[in-house]
PDB file of C-alpha atoms in Angstrom:
ATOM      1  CA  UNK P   1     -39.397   8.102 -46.343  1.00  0.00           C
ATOM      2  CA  UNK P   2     -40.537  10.722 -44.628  1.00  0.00           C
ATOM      3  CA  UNK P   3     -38.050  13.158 -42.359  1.00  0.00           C
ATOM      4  CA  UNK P   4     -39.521  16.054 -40.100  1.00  0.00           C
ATOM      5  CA  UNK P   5     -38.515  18.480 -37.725  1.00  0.00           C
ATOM      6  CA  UNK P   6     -39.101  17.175 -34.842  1.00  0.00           C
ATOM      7  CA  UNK P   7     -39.808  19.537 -31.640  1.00  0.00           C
ATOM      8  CA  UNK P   8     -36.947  18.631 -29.371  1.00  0.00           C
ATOM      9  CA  UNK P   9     -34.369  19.067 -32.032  1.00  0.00           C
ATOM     10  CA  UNK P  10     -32.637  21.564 -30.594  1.00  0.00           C
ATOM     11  CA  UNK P  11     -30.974  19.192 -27.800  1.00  0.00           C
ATOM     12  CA  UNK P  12     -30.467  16.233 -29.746  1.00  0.00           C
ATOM     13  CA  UNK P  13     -27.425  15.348 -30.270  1.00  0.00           C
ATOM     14  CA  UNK P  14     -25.886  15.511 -33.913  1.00  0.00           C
ATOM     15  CA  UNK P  15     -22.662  15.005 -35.502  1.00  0.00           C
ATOM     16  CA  UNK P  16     -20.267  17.716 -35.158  1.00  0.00           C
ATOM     17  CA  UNK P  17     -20.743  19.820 -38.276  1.00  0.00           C
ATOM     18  CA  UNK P  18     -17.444  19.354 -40.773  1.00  0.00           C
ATOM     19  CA  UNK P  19     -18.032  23.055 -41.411  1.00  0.00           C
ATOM     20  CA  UNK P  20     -16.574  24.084 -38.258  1.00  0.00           C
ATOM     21  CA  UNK P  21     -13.268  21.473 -38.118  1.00  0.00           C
ATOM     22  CA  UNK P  22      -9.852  22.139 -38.520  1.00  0.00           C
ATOM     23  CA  UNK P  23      -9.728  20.615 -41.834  1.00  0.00           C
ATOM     24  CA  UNK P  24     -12.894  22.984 -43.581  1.00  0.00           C
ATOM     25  CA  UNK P  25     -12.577  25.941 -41.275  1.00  0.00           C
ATOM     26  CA  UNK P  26     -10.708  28.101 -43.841  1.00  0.00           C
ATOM     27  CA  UNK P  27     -12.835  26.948 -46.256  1.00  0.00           C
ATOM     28  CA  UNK P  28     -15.557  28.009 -44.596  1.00  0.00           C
ATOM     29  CA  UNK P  29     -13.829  31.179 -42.858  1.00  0.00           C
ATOM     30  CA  UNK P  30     -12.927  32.420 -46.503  1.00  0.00           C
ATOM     31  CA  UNK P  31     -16.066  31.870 -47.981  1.00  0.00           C
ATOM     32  CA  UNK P  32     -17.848  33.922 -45.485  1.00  0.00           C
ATOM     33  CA  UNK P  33     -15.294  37.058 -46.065  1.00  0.00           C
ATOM     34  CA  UNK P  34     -16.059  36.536 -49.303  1.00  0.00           C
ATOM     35  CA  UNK P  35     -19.763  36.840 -49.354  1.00  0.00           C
ATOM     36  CA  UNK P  36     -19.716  39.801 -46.375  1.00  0.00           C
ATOM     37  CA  UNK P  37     -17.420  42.248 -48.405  1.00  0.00           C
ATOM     38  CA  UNK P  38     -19.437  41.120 -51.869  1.00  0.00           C
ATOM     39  CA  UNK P  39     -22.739  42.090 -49.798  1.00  0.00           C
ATOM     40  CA  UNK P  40     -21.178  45.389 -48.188  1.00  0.00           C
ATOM     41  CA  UNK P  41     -19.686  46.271 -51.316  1.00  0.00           C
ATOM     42  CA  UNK P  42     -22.952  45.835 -53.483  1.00  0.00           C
ATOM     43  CA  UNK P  43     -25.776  46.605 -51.097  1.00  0.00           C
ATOM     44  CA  UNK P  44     -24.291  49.451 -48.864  1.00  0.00           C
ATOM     45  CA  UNK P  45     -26.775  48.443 -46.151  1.00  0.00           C
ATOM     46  CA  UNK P  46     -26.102  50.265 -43.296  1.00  0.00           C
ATOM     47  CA  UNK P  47     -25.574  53.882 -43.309  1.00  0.00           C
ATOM     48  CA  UNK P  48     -22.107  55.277 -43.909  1.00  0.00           C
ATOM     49  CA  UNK P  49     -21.260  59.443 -44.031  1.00  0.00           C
ATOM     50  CA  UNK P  50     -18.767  59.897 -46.297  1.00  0.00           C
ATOM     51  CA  UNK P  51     -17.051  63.347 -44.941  1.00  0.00           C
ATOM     52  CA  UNK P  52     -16.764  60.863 -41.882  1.00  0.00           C
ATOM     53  CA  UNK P  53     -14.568  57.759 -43.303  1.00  0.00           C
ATOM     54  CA  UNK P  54     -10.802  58.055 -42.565  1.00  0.00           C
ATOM     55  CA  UNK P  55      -9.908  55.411 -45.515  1.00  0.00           C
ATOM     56  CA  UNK P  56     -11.832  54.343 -48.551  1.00  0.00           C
ATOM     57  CA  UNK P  57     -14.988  52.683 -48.753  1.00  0.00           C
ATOM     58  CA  UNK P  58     -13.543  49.682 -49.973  1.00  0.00           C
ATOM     59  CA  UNK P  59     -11.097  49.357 -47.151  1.00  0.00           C
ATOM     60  CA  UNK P  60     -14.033  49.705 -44.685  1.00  0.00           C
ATOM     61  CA  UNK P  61     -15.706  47.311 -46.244  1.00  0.00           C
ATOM     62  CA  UNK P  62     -12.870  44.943 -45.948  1.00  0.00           C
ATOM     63  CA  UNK P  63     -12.068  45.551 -42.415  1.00  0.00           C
ATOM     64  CA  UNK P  64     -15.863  44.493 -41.549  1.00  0.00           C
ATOM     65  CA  UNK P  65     -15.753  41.286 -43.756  1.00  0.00           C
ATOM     66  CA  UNK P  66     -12.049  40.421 -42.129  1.00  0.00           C
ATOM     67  CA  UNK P  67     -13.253  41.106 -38.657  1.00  0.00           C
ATOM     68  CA  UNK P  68     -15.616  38.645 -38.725  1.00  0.00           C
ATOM     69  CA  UNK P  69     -13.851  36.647 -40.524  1.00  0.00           C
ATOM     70  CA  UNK P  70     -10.936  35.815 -37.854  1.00  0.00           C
ATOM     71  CA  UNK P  71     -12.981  35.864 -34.836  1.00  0.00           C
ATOM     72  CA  UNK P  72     -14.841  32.960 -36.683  1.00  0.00           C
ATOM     73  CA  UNK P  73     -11.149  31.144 -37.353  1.00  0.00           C
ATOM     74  CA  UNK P  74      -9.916  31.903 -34.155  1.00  0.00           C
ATOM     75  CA  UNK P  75     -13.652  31.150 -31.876  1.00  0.00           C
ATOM     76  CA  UNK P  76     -14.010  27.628 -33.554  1.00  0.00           C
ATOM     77  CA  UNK P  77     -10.130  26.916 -33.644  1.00  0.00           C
ATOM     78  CA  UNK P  78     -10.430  27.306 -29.933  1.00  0.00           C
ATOM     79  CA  UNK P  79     -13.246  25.269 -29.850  1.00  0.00           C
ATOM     80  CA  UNK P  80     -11.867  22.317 -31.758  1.00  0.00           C
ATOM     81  CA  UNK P  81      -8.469  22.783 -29.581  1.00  0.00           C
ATOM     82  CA  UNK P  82     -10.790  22.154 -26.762  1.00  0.00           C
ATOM     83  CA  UNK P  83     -12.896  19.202 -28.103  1.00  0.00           C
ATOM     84  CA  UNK P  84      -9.851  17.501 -28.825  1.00  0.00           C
ATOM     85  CA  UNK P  85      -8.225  17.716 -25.485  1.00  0.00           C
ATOM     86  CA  UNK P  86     -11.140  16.605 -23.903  1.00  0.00           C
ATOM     87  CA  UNK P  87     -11.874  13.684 -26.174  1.00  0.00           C
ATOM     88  CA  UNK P  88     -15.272  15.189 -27.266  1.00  0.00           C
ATOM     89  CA  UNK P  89     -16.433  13.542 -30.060  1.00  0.00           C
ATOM     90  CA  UNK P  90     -20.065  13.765 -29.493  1.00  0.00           C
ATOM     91  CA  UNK P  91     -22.527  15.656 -27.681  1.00  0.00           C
ATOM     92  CA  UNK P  92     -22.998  18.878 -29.860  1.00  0.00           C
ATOM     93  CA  UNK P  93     -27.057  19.961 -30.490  1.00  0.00           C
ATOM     94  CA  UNK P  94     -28.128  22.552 -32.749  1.00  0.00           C
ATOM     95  CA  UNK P  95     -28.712  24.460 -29.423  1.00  0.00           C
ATOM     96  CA  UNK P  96     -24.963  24.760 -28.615  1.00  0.00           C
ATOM     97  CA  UNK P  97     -24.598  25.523 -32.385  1.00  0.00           C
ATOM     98  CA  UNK P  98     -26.587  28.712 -32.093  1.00  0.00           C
ATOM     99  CA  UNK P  99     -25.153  29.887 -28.759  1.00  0.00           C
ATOM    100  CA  UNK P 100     -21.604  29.420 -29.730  1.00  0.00           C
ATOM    101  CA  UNK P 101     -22.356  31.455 -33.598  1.00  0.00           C
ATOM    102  CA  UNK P 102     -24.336  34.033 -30.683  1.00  0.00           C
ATOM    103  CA  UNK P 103     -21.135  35.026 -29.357  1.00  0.00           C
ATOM    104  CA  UNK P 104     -19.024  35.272 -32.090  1.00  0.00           C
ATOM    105  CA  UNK P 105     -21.771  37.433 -33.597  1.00  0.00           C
ATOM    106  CA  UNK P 106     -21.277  39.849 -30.287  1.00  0.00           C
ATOM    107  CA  UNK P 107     -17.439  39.779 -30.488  1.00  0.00           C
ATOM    108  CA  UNK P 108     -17.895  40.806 -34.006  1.00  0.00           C
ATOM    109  CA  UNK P 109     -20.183  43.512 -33.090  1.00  0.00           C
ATOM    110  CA  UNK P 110     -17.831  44.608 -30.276  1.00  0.00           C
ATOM    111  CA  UNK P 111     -14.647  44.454 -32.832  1.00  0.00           C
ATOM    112  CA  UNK P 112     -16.464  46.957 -35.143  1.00  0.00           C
ATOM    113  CA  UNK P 113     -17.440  48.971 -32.047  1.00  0.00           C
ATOM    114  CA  UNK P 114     -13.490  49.338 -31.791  1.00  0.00           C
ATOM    115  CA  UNK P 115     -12.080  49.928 -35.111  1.00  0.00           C
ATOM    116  CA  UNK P 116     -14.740  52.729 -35.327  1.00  0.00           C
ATOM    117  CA  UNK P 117     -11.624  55.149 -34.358  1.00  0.00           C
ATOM    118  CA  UNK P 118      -9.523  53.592 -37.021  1.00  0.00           C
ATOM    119  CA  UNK P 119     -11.735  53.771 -39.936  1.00  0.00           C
ATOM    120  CA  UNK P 120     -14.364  57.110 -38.557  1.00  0.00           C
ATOM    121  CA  UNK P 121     -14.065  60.333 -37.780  1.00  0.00           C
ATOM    122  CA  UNK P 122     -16.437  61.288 -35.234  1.00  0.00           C
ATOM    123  CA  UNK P 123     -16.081  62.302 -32.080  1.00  0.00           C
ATOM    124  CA  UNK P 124     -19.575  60.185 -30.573  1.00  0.00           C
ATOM    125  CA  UNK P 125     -17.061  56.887 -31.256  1.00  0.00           C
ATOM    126  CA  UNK P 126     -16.987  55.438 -28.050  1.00  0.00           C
ATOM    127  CA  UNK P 127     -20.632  56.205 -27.309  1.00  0.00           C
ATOM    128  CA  UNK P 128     -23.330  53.747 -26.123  1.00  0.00           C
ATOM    129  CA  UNK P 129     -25.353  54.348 -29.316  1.00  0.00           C
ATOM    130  CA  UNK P 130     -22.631  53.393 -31.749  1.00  0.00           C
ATOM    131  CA  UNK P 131     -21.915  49.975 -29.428  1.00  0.00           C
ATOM    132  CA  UNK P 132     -25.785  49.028 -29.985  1.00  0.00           C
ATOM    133  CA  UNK P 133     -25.693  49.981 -33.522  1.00  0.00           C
ATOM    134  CA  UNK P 134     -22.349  47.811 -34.283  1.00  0.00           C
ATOM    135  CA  UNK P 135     -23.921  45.032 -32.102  1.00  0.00           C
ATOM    136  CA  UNK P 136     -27.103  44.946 -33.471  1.00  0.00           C
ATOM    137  CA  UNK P 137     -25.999  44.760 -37.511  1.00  0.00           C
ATOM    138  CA  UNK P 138     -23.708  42.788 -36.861  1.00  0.00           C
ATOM    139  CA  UNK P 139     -26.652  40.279 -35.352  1.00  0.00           C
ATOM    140  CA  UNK P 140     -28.811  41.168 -38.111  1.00  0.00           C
ATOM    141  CA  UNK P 141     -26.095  40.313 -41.162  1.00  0.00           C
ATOM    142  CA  UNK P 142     -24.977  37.704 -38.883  1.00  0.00           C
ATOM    143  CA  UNK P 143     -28.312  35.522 -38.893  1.00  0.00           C
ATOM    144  CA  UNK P 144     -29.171  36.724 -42.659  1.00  0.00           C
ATOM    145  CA  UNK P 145     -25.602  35.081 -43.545  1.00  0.00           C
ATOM    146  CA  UNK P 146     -26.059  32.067 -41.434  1.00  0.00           C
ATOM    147  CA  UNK P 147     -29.483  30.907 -42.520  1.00  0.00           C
ATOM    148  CA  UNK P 148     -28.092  31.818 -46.172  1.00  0.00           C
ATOM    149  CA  UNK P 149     -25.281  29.098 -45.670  1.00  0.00           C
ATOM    150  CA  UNK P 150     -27.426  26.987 -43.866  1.00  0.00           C
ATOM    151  CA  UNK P 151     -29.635  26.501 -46.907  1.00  0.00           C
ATOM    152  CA  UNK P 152     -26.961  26.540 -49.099  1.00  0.00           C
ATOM    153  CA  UNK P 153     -25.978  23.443 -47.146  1.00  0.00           C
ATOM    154  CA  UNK P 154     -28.841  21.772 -47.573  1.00  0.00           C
ATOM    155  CA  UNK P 155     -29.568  22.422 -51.142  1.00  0.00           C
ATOM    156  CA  UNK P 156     -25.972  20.742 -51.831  1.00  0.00           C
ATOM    157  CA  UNK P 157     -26.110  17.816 -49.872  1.00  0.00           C
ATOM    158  CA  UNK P 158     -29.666  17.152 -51.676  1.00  0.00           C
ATOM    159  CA  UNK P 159     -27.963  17.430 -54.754  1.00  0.00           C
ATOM    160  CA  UNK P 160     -25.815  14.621 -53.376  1.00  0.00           C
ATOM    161  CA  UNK P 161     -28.964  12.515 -52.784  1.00  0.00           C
ATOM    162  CA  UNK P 162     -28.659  12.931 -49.216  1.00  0.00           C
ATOM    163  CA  UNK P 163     -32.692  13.025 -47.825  1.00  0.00           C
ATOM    164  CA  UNK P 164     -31.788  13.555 -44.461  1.00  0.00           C
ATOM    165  CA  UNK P 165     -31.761  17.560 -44.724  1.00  0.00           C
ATOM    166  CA  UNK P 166     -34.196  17.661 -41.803  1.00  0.00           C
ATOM    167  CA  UNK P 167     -34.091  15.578 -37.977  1.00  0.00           C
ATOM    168  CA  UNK P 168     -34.494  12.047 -38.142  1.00  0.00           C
ATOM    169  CA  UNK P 169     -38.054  11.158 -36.354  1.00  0.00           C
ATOM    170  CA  UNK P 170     -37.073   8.284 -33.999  1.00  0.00           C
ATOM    171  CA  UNK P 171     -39.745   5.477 -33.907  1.00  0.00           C
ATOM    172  CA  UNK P 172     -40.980   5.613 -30.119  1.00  0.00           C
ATOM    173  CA  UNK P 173     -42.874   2.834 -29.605  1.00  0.00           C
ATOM    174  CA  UNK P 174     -43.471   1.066 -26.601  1.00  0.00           C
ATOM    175  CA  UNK P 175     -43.594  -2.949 -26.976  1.00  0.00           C
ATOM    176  CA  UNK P 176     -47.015  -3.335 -25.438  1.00  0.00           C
ATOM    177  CA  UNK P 177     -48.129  -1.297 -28.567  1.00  0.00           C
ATOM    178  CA  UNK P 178     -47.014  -3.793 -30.918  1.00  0.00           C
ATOM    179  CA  UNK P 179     -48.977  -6.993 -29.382  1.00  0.00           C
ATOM    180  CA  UNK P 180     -46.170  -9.146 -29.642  1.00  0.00           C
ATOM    181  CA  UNK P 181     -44.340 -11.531 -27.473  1.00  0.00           C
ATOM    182  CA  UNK P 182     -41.128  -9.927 -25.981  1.00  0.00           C
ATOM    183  CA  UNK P 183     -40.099 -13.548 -25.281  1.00  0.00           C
ATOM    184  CA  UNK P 184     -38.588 -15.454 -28.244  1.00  0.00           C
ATOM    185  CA  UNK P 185     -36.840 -19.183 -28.395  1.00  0.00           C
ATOM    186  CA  UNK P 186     -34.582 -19.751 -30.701  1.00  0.00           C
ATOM    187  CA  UNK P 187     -33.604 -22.998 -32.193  1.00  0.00           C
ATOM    188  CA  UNK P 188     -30.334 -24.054 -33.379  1.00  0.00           C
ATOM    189  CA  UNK P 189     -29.392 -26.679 -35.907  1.00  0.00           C
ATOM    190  CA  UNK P 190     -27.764 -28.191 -32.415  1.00  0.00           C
ATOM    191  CA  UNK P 191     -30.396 -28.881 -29.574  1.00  0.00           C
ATOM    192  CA  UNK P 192     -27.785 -27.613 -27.110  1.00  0.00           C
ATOM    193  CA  UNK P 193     -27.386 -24.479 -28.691  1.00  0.00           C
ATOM    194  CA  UNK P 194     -31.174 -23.081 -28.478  1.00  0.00           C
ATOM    195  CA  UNK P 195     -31.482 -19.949 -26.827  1.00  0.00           C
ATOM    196  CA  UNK P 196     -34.215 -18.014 -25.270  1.00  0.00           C
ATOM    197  CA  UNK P 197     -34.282 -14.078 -25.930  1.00  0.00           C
ATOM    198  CA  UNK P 198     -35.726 -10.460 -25.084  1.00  0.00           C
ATOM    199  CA  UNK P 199     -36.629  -9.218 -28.418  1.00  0.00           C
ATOM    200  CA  UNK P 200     -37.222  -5.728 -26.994  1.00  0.00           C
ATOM    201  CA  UNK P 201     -33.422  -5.562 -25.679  1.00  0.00           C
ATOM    202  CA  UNK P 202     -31.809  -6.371 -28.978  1.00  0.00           C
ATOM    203  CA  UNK P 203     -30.171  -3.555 -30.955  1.00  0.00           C
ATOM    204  CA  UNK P 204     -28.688  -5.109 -33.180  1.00  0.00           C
ATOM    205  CA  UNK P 205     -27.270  -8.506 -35.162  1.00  0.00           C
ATOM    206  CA  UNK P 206     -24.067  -9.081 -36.786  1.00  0.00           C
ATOM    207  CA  UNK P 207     -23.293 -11.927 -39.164  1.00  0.00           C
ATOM    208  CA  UNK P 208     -20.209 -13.828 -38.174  1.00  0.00           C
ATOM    209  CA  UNK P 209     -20.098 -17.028 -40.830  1.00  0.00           C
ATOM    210  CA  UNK P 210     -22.410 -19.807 -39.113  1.00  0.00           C
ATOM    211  CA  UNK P 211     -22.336 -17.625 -36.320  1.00  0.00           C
ATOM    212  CA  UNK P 212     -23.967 -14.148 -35.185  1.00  0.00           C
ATOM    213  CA  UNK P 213     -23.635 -12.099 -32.776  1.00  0.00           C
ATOM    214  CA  UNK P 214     -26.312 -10.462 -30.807  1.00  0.00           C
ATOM    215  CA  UNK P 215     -25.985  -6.741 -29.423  1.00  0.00           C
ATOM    216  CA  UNK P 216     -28.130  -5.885 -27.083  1.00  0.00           C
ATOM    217  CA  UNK P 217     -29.190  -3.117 -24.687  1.00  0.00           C
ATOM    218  CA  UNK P 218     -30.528  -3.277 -20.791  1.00  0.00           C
ATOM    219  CA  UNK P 219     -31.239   0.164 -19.797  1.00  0.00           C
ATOM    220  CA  UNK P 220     -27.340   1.290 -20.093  1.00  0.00           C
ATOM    221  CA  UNK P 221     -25.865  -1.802 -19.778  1.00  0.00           C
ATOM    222  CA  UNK P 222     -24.299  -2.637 -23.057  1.00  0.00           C
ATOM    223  CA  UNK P 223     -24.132  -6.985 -23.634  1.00  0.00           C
ATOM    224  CA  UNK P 224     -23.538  -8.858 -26.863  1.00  0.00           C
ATOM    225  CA  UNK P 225     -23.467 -12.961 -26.741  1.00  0.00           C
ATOM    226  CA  UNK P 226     -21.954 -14.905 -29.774  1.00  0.00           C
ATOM    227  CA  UNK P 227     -24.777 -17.572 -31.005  1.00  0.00           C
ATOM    228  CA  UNK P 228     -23.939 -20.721 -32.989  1.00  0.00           C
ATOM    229  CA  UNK P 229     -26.683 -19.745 -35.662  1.00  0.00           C
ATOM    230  CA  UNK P 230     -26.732 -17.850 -39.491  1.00  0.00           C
ATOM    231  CA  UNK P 231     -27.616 -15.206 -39.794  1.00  0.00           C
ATOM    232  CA  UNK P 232     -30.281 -16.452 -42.733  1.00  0.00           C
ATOM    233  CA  UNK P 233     -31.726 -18.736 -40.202  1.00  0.00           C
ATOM    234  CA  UNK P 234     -31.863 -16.402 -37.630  1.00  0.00           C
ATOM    235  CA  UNK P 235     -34.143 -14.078 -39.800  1.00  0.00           C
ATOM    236  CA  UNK P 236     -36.454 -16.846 -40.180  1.00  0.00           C
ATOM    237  CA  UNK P 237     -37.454 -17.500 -36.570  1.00  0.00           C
ATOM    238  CA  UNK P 238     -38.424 -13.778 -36.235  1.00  0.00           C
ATOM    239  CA  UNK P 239     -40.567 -13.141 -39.196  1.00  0.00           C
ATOM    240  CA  UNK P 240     -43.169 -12.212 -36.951  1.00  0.00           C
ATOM    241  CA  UNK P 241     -41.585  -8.897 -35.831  1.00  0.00           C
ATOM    242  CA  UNK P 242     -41.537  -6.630 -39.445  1.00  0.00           C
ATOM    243  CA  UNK P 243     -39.572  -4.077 -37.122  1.00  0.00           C
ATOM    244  CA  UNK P 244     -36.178  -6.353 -37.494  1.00  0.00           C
ATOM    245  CA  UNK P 245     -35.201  -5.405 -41.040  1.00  0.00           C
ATOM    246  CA  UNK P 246     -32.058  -6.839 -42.853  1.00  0.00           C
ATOM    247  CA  UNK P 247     -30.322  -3.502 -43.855  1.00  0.00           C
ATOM    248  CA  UNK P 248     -27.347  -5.314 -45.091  1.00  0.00           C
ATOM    249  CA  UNK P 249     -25.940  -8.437 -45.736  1.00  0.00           C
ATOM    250  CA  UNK P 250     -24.335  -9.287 -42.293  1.00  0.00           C
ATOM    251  CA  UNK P 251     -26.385  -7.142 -40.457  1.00  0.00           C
ATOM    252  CA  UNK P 252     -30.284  -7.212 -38.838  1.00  0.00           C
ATOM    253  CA  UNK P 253     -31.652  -3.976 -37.197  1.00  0.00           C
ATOM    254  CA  UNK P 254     -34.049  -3.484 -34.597  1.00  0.00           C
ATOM    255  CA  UNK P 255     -36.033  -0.216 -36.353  1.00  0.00           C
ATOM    256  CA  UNK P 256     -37.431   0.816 -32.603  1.00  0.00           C
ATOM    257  CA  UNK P 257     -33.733   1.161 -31.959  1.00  0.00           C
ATOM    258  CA  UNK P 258     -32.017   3.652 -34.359  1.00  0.00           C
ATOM    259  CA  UNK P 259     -31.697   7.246 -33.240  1.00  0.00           C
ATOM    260  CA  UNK P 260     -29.904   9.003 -35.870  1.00  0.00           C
ATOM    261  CA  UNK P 261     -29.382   8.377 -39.469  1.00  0.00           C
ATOM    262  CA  UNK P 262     -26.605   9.531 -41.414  1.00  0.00           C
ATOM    263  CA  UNK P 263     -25.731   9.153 -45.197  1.00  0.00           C
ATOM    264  CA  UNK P 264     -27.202   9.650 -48.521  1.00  0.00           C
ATOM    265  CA  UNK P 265     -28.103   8.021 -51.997  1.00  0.00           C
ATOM    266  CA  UNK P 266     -24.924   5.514 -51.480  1.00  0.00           C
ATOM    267  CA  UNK P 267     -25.667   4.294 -47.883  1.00  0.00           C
ATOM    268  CA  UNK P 268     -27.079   5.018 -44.613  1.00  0.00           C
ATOM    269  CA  UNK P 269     -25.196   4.792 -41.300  1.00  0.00           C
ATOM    270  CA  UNK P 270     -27.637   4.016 -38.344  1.00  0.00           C
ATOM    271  CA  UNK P 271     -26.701   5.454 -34.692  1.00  0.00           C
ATOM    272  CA  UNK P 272     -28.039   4.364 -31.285  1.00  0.00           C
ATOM    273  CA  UNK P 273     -28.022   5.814 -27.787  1.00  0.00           C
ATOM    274  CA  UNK P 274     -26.985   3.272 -25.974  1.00  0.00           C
ATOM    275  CA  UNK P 275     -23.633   2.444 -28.353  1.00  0.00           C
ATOM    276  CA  UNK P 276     -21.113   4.089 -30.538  1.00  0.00           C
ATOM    277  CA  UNK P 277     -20.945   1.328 -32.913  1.00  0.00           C
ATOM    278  CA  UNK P 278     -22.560   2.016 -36.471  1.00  0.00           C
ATOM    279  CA  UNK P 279     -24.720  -0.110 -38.754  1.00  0.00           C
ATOM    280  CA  UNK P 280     -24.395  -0.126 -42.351  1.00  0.00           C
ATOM    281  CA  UNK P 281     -27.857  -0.155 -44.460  1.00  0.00           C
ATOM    282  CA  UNK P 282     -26.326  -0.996 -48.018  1.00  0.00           C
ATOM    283  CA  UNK P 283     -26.967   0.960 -51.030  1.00  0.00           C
ATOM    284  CA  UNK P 284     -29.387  -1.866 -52.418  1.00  0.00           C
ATOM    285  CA  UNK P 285     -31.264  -1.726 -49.701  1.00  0.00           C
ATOM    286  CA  UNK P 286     -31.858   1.571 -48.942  1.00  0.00           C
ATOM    287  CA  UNK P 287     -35.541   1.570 -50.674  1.00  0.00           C
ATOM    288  CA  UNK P 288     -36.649  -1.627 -48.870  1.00  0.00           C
ATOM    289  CA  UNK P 289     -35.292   0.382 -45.744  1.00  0.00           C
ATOM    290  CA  UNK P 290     -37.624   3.780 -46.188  1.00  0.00           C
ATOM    291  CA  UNK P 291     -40.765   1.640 -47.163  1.00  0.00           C
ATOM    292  CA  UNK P 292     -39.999  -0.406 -44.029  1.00  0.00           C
ATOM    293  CA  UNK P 293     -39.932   2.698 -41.422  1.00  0.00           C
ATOM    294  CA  UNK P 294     -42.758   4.308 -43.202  1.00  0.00           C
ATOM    295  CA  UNK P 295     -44.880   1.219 -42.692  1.00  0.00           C
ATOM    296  CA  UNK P 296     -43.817   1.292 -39.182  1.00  0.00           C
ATOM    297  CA  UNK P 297     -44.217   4.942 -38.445  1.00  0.00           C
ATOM    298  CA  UNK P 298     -47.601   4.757 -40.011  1.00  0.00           C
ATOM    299  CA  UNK P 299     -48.950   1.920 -38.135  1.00  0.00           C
ATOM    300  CA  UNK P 300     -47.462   2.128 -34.913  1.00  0.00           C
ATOM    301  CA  UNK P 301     -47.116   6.474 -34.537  1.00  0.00           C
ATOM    302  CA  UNK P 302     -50.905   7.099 -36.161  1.00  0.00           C
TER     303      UNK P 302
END
């Protein structure tokens, strides 16, 4: 299946990353002091003269990886403490990602603008030159560290089996481009019970016994009906659309619908716009599902 970047990226919205919650941020807090003061220690990579330093180079080196370190903690605590209160579960981009790691990368700057009095003897401390210099390294180490992690990210959740390193490509298709009939009657086993439907609204269908029920999407409007039908027979009657793929056993999927895909070797979890509810594509049918959208991408996106 294939996965690329796709050019609006940056303002689609994506999960909020479980790097920066409450629950990992000290994880991930600790394991960036960790690597800074490793890399300052071992490298040495920006100039330091040593009739200068008021403490040990090890202590300097400390006080620039703990700097850092709790501005990170306490920027993103901050953040979450805000999230929270406003109920923000959604709604974070890569975008907001890289403008929120922007600033703490210029409070860290400024903090090591500051100590330089604590931890340097030189009288040109407070100078303009020193405030660019602490600024800009701390930008530069900043971005090497973050694209570092980053990868490091993504290399582990490979290992995990998880393919979607990269944006999902959502399937844009307009109906007229698939030649079919966005009209469809459905019959029942009871005469009463046959329904007409608009194919191109339907998200989604859930399996309820000898009975589904069909969600469905009108612009923003949000409707789902309860039809005295299986979900088996169902499938049947709409064997002429291959973009309605059973992903799971009580579940059909409208492919032109899914916006996001989460998961990895064990399951997917699809995502649409117009709903927060999830659908499951089970772990059996997780090939079937990638040679389905690859079909699709490839004859409708050519």
């Amino acid at each position: 299946m294939g996965f690329y970047i796709n050019k609006e990226h940056l303002i689609h919205d994506i999960e909020y990353p479980s790097r920066y919650q409450s629950k990992n941020l000290l994880k991930s807090v600790t394991i960036v002091f960790v690597l800074i003061l490793m890399f300052l220690l071992l490298f040495r990579p920006f100039g330091v003269y040593d009739p200068e330093m008021r403490m040990h180079y090890f202590f300097i080196c400390f006080l620039h990886a703990l700097s850092p370190a709790l501005i990170l903690f306490i920027y993103f605590e901050g953040l979450n403490y805000i999230r929270k209160s406003k109920s923000e579960t959604e709604n974070w981009t890569l975008l907001k990602e890289y403008s929120h790691i922007g600033v703490v990368l210029v409070l860290a700057g400024l903090s090591s603008f500051f100590m330089r009095d604590l931890i340097y003897n030189n009288t040109s401390n407070w100078s303009w030159r020193y405030l660019w210099e602490e600024i800009r390294n701390c930008f530069v180490a900043g971005i090497f560290f973050y694209l570092f992690l980053r990868l490091s990210s993504f290399y582990f959740e490979s290992k995990k089996g998880s393919p979607f390193v990269l944006q999902f490509t959502k399937l844009n298709i307009e109906s007229k481009t698939t030649n079919l009939q966005s009209k469809l009657y459905v019959n029942t086993q009871v005469k009463q019970d046959d329904f007409s439907l608009d194919i191109d609204e339907l998200l989604f269908v859930k399996a309820d016994g000898n009975y589904i029920e069909l969600t469905k999407s009108n612009g923003s409007q949000i409707s789902t009906e309860l039809k005295r039908i299986s979900l088996t027979q169902f499938e049947t009657q709409i064997t002429a659309y291959p973009h309605f793929f059973r992903c799971h056993r009580t579940y059909l999927v409208n492919m032109f619908k899914i916006e996001k895909i989460a998961g990895n070797s064990q399951g997917y979890l699809l995502s649409f716009n117009e709903t927060n509810a999830k659908v499951p594509v089970s772990r059996k049918q997780i090939d079937s599902f990638n040679s389905c959208y690859e079909q699709l991408r490839s004859k409708y996106t050519a």
